[in-house]
């Protein structure tokens, strides 16, 4: 059981920002049962990853299990913090939206048969990938409210429906709950919520993010440099300059949030 005096942490893992590498490193500081989701306690099977992205699973945790957990991780929106408690220390990583989007496209091309033979441009236009995992994704993670009824990742579509849609045969169509639209008010809320995150990092300065956590919380006290990276694409799939330009043009909200994160990091470093 976690001590009442021991801090609890929530890592808001924005998909394809370098968070998988960080989770592997962060969890070495905790006992396995102190980490959510735990393979034996929170997953339905060793290969089940639903708990990592499901707000529903988080909401169903028993009081006994909650009492054990000291660090929550997952592809969960910032608003999930309300299910954990106001005293939780929040951490997150963001990434340049063009680089993040290209990483997302490669991720789906690598993992799902329906995208395997498609060029990155076609995956970008896909009616599942773009609205649910690309468009304003980083902003949606921090802009969602409980009234939006988020269920997985950064939207109202549940994990199983999203996975079934991704695993369906090429050319098939799925009906999914649409993601929320981001406007100026939503962007402002996302920035405000990001301001409330205790430690903010960006992918391009991953080492500085880890160094800050080491200094603030005494993690990795064995002196090792935990800088190994996971889920790094090794395929020679190249995004065209035209695609990169299009992503840049169509990711204004995520660009604004990313730049806000960089300014926030710089301002905190000066204080």
PDB file of N, CA, C and O in Angstrom, residues 170-230:
ATOM      1  N   UNK A 170      -9.132  -3.605 -45.530  1.00  0.00           N
ATOM      2  CA  UNK A 170      -9.013  -2.367 -46.315  1.00  0.00           C
ATOM      3  C   UNK A 170     -10.303  -2.066 -47.073  1.00  0.00           C
ATOM      4  O   UNK A 170     -10.956  -2.959 -47.600  1.00  0.00           O
ATOM      5  N   UNK A 171     -10.672  -0.810 -47.069  1.00  0.00           N
ATOM      6  CA  UNK A 171     -11.873  -0.390 -47.783  1.00  0.00           C
ATOM      7  C   UNK A 171     -13.128  -0.408 -46.947  1.00  0.00           C
ATOM      8  O   UNK A 171     -14.153   0.148 -47.353  1.00  0.00           O
ATOM      9  N   UNK A 172     -13.102  -1.069 -45.797  1.00  0.00           N
ATOM     10  CA  UNK A 172     -14.291  -1.101 -44.948  1.00  0.00           C
ATOM     11  C   UNK A 172     -14.413   0.218 -44.189  1.00  0.00           C
ATOM     12  O   UNK A 172     -13.447   0.939 -43.995  1.00  0.00           O
ATOM     13  N   UNK A 173     -15.623   0.515 -43.747  1.00  0.00           N
ATOM     14  CA  UNK A 173     -15.877   1.781 -43.055  1.00  0.00           C
ATOM     15  C   UNK A 173     -16.504   1.493 -41.691  1.00  0.00           C
ATOM     16  O   UNK A 173     -17.309   0.580 -41.537  1.00  0.00           O
ATOM     17  N   UNK A 174     -16.138   2.265 -40.722  1.00  0.00           N
ATOM     18  CA  UNK A 174     -16.642   2.093 -39.366  1.00  0.00           C
ATOM     19  C   UNK A 174     -17.284   3.387 -38.892  1.00  0.00           C
ATOM     20  O   UNK A 174     -16.849   4.481 -39.268  1.00  0.00           O
ATOM     21  N   UNK A 175     -18.309   3.241 -38.067  1.00  0.00           N
ATOM     22  CA  UNK A 175     -18.969   4.401 -37.482  1.00  0.00           C
ATOM     23  C   UNK A 175     -18.409   4.591 -36.081  1.00  0.00           C
ATOM     24  O   UNK A 175     -18.572   3.745 -35.199  1.00  0.00           O
ATOM     25  N   UNK A 176     -17.704   5.690 -35.874  1.00  0.00           N
ATOM     26  CA  UNK A 176     -17.090   5.991 -34.595  1.00  0.00           C
ATOM     27  C   UNK A 176     -17.587   7.335 -34.080  1.00  0.00           C
ATOM     28  O   UNK A 176     -17.922   8.220 -34.870  1.00  0.00           O
ATOM     29  N   UNK A 177     -17.637   7.466 -32.761  1.00  0.00           N
ATOM     30  CA  UNK A 177     -17.998   8.762 -32.185  1.00  0.00           C
ATOM     31  C   UNK A 177     -17.006   9.798 -32.672  1.00  0.00           C
ATOM     32  O   UNK A 177     -15.790   9.594 -32.579  1.00  0.00           O
ATOM     33  N   UNK A 178     -17.476  10.917 -33.219  1.00  0.00           N
ATOM     34  CA  UNK A 178     -16.543  11.907 -33.773  1.00  0.00           C
ATOM     35  C   UNK A 178     -15.760  12.616 -32.678  1.00  0.00           C
ATOM     36  O   UNK A 178     -16.264  12.802 -31.564  1.00  0.00           O
ATOM     37  N   UNK A 179     -14.523  13.003 -32.976  1.00  0.00           N
ATOM     38  CA  UNK A 179     -13.745  13.765 -31.991  1.00  0.00           C
ATOM     39  C   UNK A 179     -14.289  15.178 -31.859  1.00  0.00           C
ATOM     40  O   UNK A 179     -14.967  15.684 -32.762  1.00  0.00           O
ATOM     41  N   UNK A 180     -13.999  15.812 -30.735  1.00  0.00           N
ATOM     42  CA  UNK A 180     -14.425  17.192 -30.559  1.00  0.00           C
ATOM     43  C   UNK A 180     -13.658  18.098 -31.519  1.00  0.00           C
ATOM     44  O   UNK A 180     -12.549  17.782 -31.947  1.00  0.00           O
ATOM     45  N   UNK A 181     -14.266  19.222 -31.867  1.00  0.00           N
ATOM     46  CA  UNK A 181     -13.607  20.210 -32.710  1.00  0.00           C
ATOM     47  C   UNK A 181     -12.871  21.212 -31.832  1.00  0.00           C
ATOM     48  O   UNK A 181     -13.375  21.620 -30.777  1.00  0.00           O
ATOM     49  N   UNK A 182     -11.696  21.600 -32.274  1.00  0.00           N
ATOM     50  CA  UNK A 182     -10.900  22.570 -31.525  1.00  0.00           C
ATOM     51  C   UNK A 182     -11.118  23.965 -32.109  1.00  0.00           C
ATOM     52  O   UNK A 182     -10.992  24.176 -33.310  1.00  0.00           O
ATOM     53  N   UNK A 183     -11.451  24.901 -31.241  1.00  0.00           N
ATOM     54  CA  UNK A 183     -11.583  26.295 -31.625  1.00  0.00           C
ATOM     55  C   UNK A 183     -10.703  27.127 -30.700  1.00  0.00           C
ATOM     56  O   UNK A 183      -9.913  26.586 -29.908  1.00  0.00           O
ATOM     57  N   UNK A 184     -10.801  28.428 -30.765  1.00  0.00           N
ATOM     58  CA  UNK A 184      -9.954  29.298 -29.955  1.00  0.00           C
ATOM     59  C   UNK A 184     -10.158  29.069 -28.461  1.00  0.00           C
ATOM     60  O   UNK A 184      -9.197  29.082 -27.674  1.00  0.00           O
ATOM     61  N   UNK A 185     -11.402  28.838 -28.065  1.00  0.00           N
ATOM     62  CA  UNK A 185     -11.681  28.621 -26.645  1.00  0.00           C
ATOM     63  C   UNK A 185     -11.079  27.308 -26.162  1.00  0.00           C
ATOM     64  O   UNK A 185     -10.519  27.228 -25.059  1.00  0.00           O
ATOM     65  N   UNK A 186     -11.183  26.283 -26.982  1.00  0.00           N
ATOM     66  CA  UNK A 186     -10.611  24.985 -26.620  1.00  0.00           C
ATOM     67  C   UNK A 186      -9.085  25.073 -26.559  1.00  0.00           C
ATOM     68  O   UNK A 186      -8.445  24.475 -25.683  1.00  0.00           O
ATOM     69  N   UNK A 187      -8.493  25.782 -27.489  1.00  0.00           N
ATOM     70  CA  UNK A 187      -7.044  25.943 -27.473  1.00  0.00           C
ATOM     71  C   UNK A 187      -6.612  26.674 -26.203  1.00  0.00           C
ATOM     72  O   UNK A 187      -5.617  26.288 -25.558  1.00  0.00           O
ATOM     73  N   UNK A 188      -7.345  27.713 -25.834  1.00  0.00           N
ATOM     74  CA  UNK A 188      -7.025  28.451 -24.607  1.00  0.00           C
ATOM     75  C   UNK A 188      -7.121  27.544 -23.388  1.00  0.00           C
ATOM     76  O   UNK A 188      -6.279  27.615 -22.475  1.00  0.00           O
ATOM     77  N   UNK A 189      -8.125  26.676 -23.358  1.00  0.00           N
ATOM     78  CA  UNK A 189      -8.270  25.744 -22.235  1.00  0.00           C
ATOM     79  C   UNK A 189      -7.098  24.758 -22.219  1.00  0.00           C
ATOM     80  O   UNK A 189      -6.569  24.431 -21.144  1.00  0.00           O
ATOM     81  N   UNK A 190      -6.699  24.287 -23.381  1.00  0.00           N
ATOM     82  CA  UNK A 190      -5.570  23.357 -23.451  1.00  0.00           C
ATOM     83  C   UNK A 190      -4.310  24.009 -22.904  1.00  0.00           C
ATOM     84  O   UNK A 190      -3.537  23.387 -22.154  1.00  0.00           O
ATOM     85  N   UNK A 191      -4.084  25.265 -23.255  1.00  0.00           N
ATOM     86  CA  UNK A 191      -2.902  25.976 -22.744  1.00  0.00           C
ATOM     87  C   UNK A 191      -2.982  26.142 -21.227  1.00  0.00           C
ATOM     88  O   UNK A 191      -1.976  25.976 -20.519  1.00  0.00           O
ATOM     89  N   UNK A 192      -4.162  26.481 -20.732  1.00  0.00           N
ATOM     90  CA  UNK A 192      -4.335  26.640 -19.285  1.00  0.00           C
ATOM     91  C   UNK A 192      -4.047  25.334 -18.560  1.00  0.00           C
ATOM     92  O   UNK A 192      -3.378  25.318 -17.527  1.00  0.00           O
ATOM     93  N   UNK A 193      -4.559  24.241 -19.103  1.00  0.00           N
ATOM     94  CA  UNK A 193      -4.325  22.942 -18.482  1.00  0.00           C
ATOM     95  C   UNK A 193      -2.858  22.554 -18.551  1.00  0.00           C
ATOM     96  O   UNK A 193      -2.320  21.965 -17.603  1.00  0.00           O
ATOM     97  N   UNK A 194      -2.198  22.872 -19.663  1.00  0.00           N
ATOM     98  CA  UNK A 194      -0.773  22.583 -19.764  1.00  0.00           C
ATOM     99  C   UNK A 194       0.001  23.362 -18.708  1.00  0.00           C
ATOM    100  O   UNK A 194       0.980  22.857 -18.139  1.00  0.00           O
ATOM    101  N   UNK A 195      -0.438  24.584 -18.426  1.00  0.00           N
ATOM    102  CA  UNK A 195       0.203  25.378 -17.373  1.00  0.00           C
ATOM    103  C   UNK A 195       0.118  24.689 -16.019  1.00  0.00           C
ATOM    104  O   UNK A 195       0.960  24.918 -15.138  1.00  0.00           O
ATOM    105  N   UNK A 196      -0.907  23.854 -15.829  1.00  0.00           N
ATOM    106  CA  UNK A 196      -1.092  23.161 -14.559  1.00  0.00           C
ATOM    107  C   UNK A 196      -0.276  21.874 -14.458  1.00  0.00           C
ATOM    108  O   UNK A 196      -0.251  21.243 -13.389  1.00  0.00           O
ATOM    109  N   UNK A 197       0.348  21.454 -15.542  1.00  0.00           N
ATOM    110  CA  UNK A 197       1.184  20.252 -15.508  1.00  0.00           C
ATOM    111  C   UNK A 197       2.475  20.580 -14.769  1.00  0.00           C
ATOM    112  O   UNK A 197       3.128  21.594 -15.046  1.00  0.00           O
ATOM    113  N   UNK A 198       2.850  19.745 -13.831  1.00  0.00           N
ATOM    114  CA  UNK A 198       3.992  20.049 -12.964  1.00  0.00           C
ATOM    115  C   UNK A 198       5.323  20.020 -13.701  1.00  0.00           C
ATOM    116  O   UNK A 198       6.185  20.870 -13.459  1.00  0.00           O
ATOM    117  N   UNK A 199       5.517  19.042 -14.580  1.00  0.00           N
ATOM    118  CA  UNK A 199       6.751  18.970 -15.357  1.00  0.00           C
ATOM    119  C   UNK A 199       6.382  18.731 -16.816  1.00  0.00           C
ATOM    120  O   UNK A 199       5.768  17.713 -17.153  1.00  0.00           O
ATOM    121  N   UNK A 200       6.741  19.694 -17.662  1.00  0.00           N
ATOM    122  CA  UNK A 200       6.461  19.622 -19.095  1.00  0.00           C
ATOM    123  C   UNK A 200       7.788  19.451 -19.830  1.00  0.00           C
ATOM    124  O   UNK A 200       8.769  20.124 -19.529  1.00  0.00           O
ATOM    125  N   UNK A 201       7.804  18.542 -20.799  1.00  0.00           N
ATOM    126  CA  UNK A 201       8.980  18.361 -21.631  1.00  0.00           C
ATOM    127  C   UNK A 201       8.585  18.315 -23.082  1.00  0.00           C
ATOM    128  O   UNK A 201       7.399  18.228 -23.420  1.00  0.00           O
ATOM    129  N   UNK A 202       9.572  18.389 -23.953  1.00  0.00           N
ATOM    130  CA  UNK A 202       9.340  18.197 -25.385  1.00  0.00           C
ATOM    131  C   UNK A 202      10.283  17.116 -25.873  1.00  0.00           C
ATOM    132  O   UNK A 202      11.390  16.940 -25.344  1.00  0.00           O
ATOM    133  N   UNK A 203       9.862  16.402 -26.875  1.00  0.00           N
ATOM    134  CA  UNK A 203      10.611  15.272 -27.399  1.00  0.00           C
ATOM    135  C   UNK A 203      12.033  15.648 -27.779  1.00  0.00           C
ATOM    136  O   UNK A 203      12.982  14.899 -27.549  1.00  0.00           O
ATOM    137  N   UNK A 204      12.185  16.844 -28.357  1.00  0.00           N
ATOM    138  CA  UNK A 204      13.486  17.258 -28.860  1.00  0.00           C
ATOM    139  C   UNK A 204      14.477  17.536 -27.728  1.00  0.00           C
ATOM    140  O   UNK A 204      15.693  17.625 -27.967  1.00  0.00           O
ATOM    141  N   UNK A 205      13.985  17.702 -26.511  1.00  0.00           N
ATOM    142  CA  UNK A 205      14.843  17.930 -25.345  1.00  0.00           C
ATOM    143  C   UNK A 205      14.534  16.875 -24.288  1.00  0.00           C
ATOM    144  O   UNK A 205      14.368  17.180 -23.098  1.00  0.00           O
ATOM    145  N   UNK A 206      14.457  15.628 -24.728  1.00  0.00           N
ATOM    146  CA  UNK A 206      14.096  14.520 -23.853  1.00  0.00           C
ATOM    147  C   UNK A 206      15.056  14.415 -22.673  1.00  0.00           C
ATOM    148  O   UNK A 206      14.652  14.198 -21.533  1.00  0.00           O
ATOM    149  N   UNK A 207      16.349  14.570 -22.934  1.00  0.00           N
ATOM    150  CA  UNK A 207      17.338  14.462 -21.868  1.00  0.00           C
ATOM    151  C   UNK A 207      17.137  15.492 -20.772  1.00  0.00           C
ATOM    152  O   UNK A 207      17.311  15.198 -19.585  1.00  0.00           O
ATOM    153  N   UNK A 208      16.760  16.706 -21.158  1.00  0.00           N
ATOM    154  CA  UNK A 208      16.519  17.757 -20.171  1.00  0.00           C
ATOM    155  C   UNK A 208      15.297  17.425 -19.309  1.00  0.00           C
ATOM    156  O   UNK A 208      15.276  17.718 -18.104  1.00  0.00           O
ATOM    157  N   UNK A 209      14.298  16.820 -19.914  1.00  0.00           N
ATOM    158  CA  UNK A 209      13.097  16.400 -19.193  1.00  0.00           C
ATOM    159  C   UNK A 209      13.469  15.367 -18.132  1.00  0.00           C
ATOM    160  O   UNK A 209      13.087  15.486 -16.952  1.00  0.00           O
ATOM    161  N   UNK A 210      14.237  14.357 -18.514  1.00  0.00           N
ATOM    162  CA  UNK A 210      14.673  13.322 -17.577  1.00  0.00           C
ATOM    163  C   UNK A 210      15.543  13.932 -16.475  1.00  0.00           C
ATOM    164  O   UNK A 210      15.397  13.596 -15.294  1.00  0.00           O
ATOM    165  N   UNK A 211      16.429  14.860 -16.846  1.00  0.00           N
ATOM    166  CA  UNK A 211      17.313  15.485 -15.863  1.00  0.00           C
ATOM    167  C   UNK A 211      16.518  16.270 -14.820  1.00  0.00           C
ATOM    168  O   UNK A 211      16.852  16.252 -13.627  1.00  0.00           O
ATOM    169  N   UNK A 212      15.459  16.946 -15.258  1.00  0.00           N
ATOM    170  CA  UNK A 212      14.640  17.699 -14.311  1.00  0.00           C
ATOM    171  C   UNK A 212      13.953  16.772 -13.318  1.00  0.00           C
ATOM    172  O   UNK A 212      13.892  17.055 -12.117  1.00  0.00           O
ATOM    173  N   UNK A 213      13.465  15.644 -13.807  1.00  0.00           N
ATOM    174  CA  UNK A 213      12.799  14.696 -12.918  1.00  0.00           C
ATOM    175  C   UNK A 213      13.786  14.076 -11.935  1.00  0.00           C
ATOM    176  O   UNK A 213      13.460  13.856 -10.763  1.00  0.00           O
ATOM    177  N   UNK A 214      14.995  13.809 -12.398  1.00  0.00           N
ATOM    178  CA  UNK A 214      16.021  13.273 -11.512  1.00  0.00           C
ATOM    179  C   UNK A 214      16.311  14.264 -10.382  1.00  0.00           C
ATOM    180  O   UNK A 214      16.410  13.904  -9.213  1.00  0.00           O
ATOM    181  N   UNK A 215      16.408  15.536 -10.758  1.00  0.00           N
ATOM    182  CA  UNK A 215      16.735  16.565  -9.776  1.00  0.00           C
ATOM    183  C   UNK A 215      15.581  16.807  -8.799  1.00  0.00           C
ATOM    184  O   UNK A 215      15.786  16.961  -7.597  1.00  0.00           O
ATOM    185  N   UNK A 216      14.342  16.801  -9.316  1.00  0.00           N
ATOM    186  CA  UNK A 216      13.194  17.149  -8.479  1.00  0.00           C
ATOM    187  C   UNK A 216      12.736  16.009  -7.585  1.00  0.00           C
ATOM    188  O   UNK A 216      12.318  16.237  -6.442  1.00  0.00           O
ATOM    189  N   UNK A 217      12.797  14.776  -8.104  1.00  0.00           N
ATOM    190  CA  UNK A 217      12.187  13.668  -7.374  1.00  0.00           C
ATOM    191  C   UNK A 217      13.188  12.597  -6.940  1.00  0.00           C
ATOM    192  O   UNK A 217      12.795  11.621  -6.301  1.00  0.00           O
ATOM    193  N   UNK A 218      14.468  12.768  -7.279  1.00  0.00           N
ATOM    194  CA  UNK A 218      15.474  11.807  -6.859  1.00  0.00           C
ATOM    195  C   UNK A 218      15.400  10.478  -7.580  1.00  0.00           C
ATOM    196  O   UNK A 218      15.899   9.458  -7.077  1.00  0.00           O
ATOM    197  N   UNK A 219      14.775  10.460  -8.750  1.00  0.00           N
ATOM    198  CA  UNK A 219      14.663   9.212  -9.508  1.00  0.00           C
ATOM    199  C   UNK A 219      16.015   8.813 -10.094  1.00  0.00           C
ATOM    200  O   UNK A 219      16.892   9.639 -10.288  1.00  0.00           O
ATOM    201  N   UNK A 220      16.156   7.535 -10.379  1.00  0.00           N
ATOM    202  CA  UNK A 220      17.389   6.988 -10.971  1.00  0.00           C
ATOM    203  C   UNK A 220      18.596   7.351 -10.110  1.00  0.00           C
ATOM    204  O   UNK A 220      19.605   7.852 -10.589  1.00  0.00           O
ATOM    205  N   UNK A 221      18.484   7.068  -8.810  1.00  0.00           N
ATOM    206  CA  UNK A 221      19.558   7.464  -7.903  1.00  0.00           C
ATOM    207  C   UNK A 221      20.788   6.575  -8.005  1.00  0.00           C
ATOM    208  O   UNK A 221      21.773   6.801  -7.300  1.00  0.00           O
ATOM    209  N   UNK A 222      20.751   5.556  -8.899  1.00  0.00           N
ATOM    210  CA  UNK A 222      21.946   4.742  -9.105  1.00  0.00           C
ATOM    211  C   UNK A 222      22.930   5.429 -10.045  1.00  0.00           C
ATOM    212  O   UNK A 222      24.011   4.910 -10.316  1.00  0.00           O
ATOM    213  N   UNK A 223      22.544   6.615 -10.542  1.00  0.00           N
ATOM    214  CA  UNK A 223      23.435   7.388 -11.385  1.00  0.00           C
ATOM    215  C   UNK A 223      23.422   7.007 -12.845  1.00  0.00           C
ATOM    216  O   UNK A 223      24.083   7.645 -13.667  1.00  0.00           O
ATOM    217  N   UNK A 224      22.666   5.981 -13.211  1.00  0.00           N
ATOM    218  CA  UNK A 224      22.627   5.554 -14.611  1.00  0.00           C
ATOM    219  C   UNK A 224      21.950   6.617 -15.468  1.00  0.00           C
ATOM    220  O   UNK A 224      21.070   7.348 -15.007  1.00  0.00           O
ATOM    221  N   UNK A 225      22.360   6.711 -16.709  1.00  0.00           N
ATOM    222  CA  UNK A 225      21.739   7.627 -17.659  1.00  0.00           C
ATOM    223  C   UNK A 225      20.674   6.861 -18.433  1.00  0.00           C
ATOM    224  O   UNK A 225      20.989   6.105 -19.343  1.00  0.00           O
ATOM    225  N   UNK A 226      19.441   7.016 -18.050  1.00  0.00           N
ATOM    226  CA  UNK A 226      18.355   6.293 -18.684  1.00  0.00           C
ATOM    227  C   UNK A 226      17.898   7.050 -19.929  1.00  0.00           C
ATOM    228  O   UNK A 226      16.897   7.762 -19.920  1.00  0.00           O
ATOM    229  N   UNK A 227      18.658   6.883 -21.008  1.00  0.00           N
ATOM    230  CA  UNK A 227      18.344   7.617 -22.229  1.00  0.00           C
ATOM    231  C   UNK A 227      18.020   6.694 -23.400  1.00  0.00           C
ATOM    232  O   UNK A 227      17.986   7.125 -24.539  1.00  0.00           O
ATOM    233  N   UNK A 228      17.791   5.413 -23.130  1.00  0.00           N
ATOM    234  CA  UNK A 228      17.428   4.492 -24.209  1.00  0.00           C
ATOM    235  C   UNK A 228      16.074   4.880 -24.776  1.00  0.00           C
ATOM    236  O   UNK A 228      15.182   5.325 -24.055  1.00  0.00           O
ATOM    237  N   UNK A 229      15.906   4.724 -26.078  1.00  0.00           N
ATOM    238  CA  UNK A 229      14.659   5.089 -26.729  1.00  0.00           C
ATOM    239  C   UNK A 229      13.943   3.843 -27.228  1.00  0.00           C
ATOM    240  O   UNK A 229      14.577   2.870 -27.640  1.00  0.00           O
ATOM    241  N   UNK A 230      12.626   3.853 -27.205  1.00  0.00           N
ATOM    242  CA  UNK A 230      11.809   2.729 -27.649  1.00  0.00           C
ATOM    243  C   UNK A 230      10.885   3.187 -28.770  1.00  0.00           C
ATOM    244  O   UNK A 230      10.618   4.380 -28.936  1.00  0.00           O
TER     245      UNK A 230
END
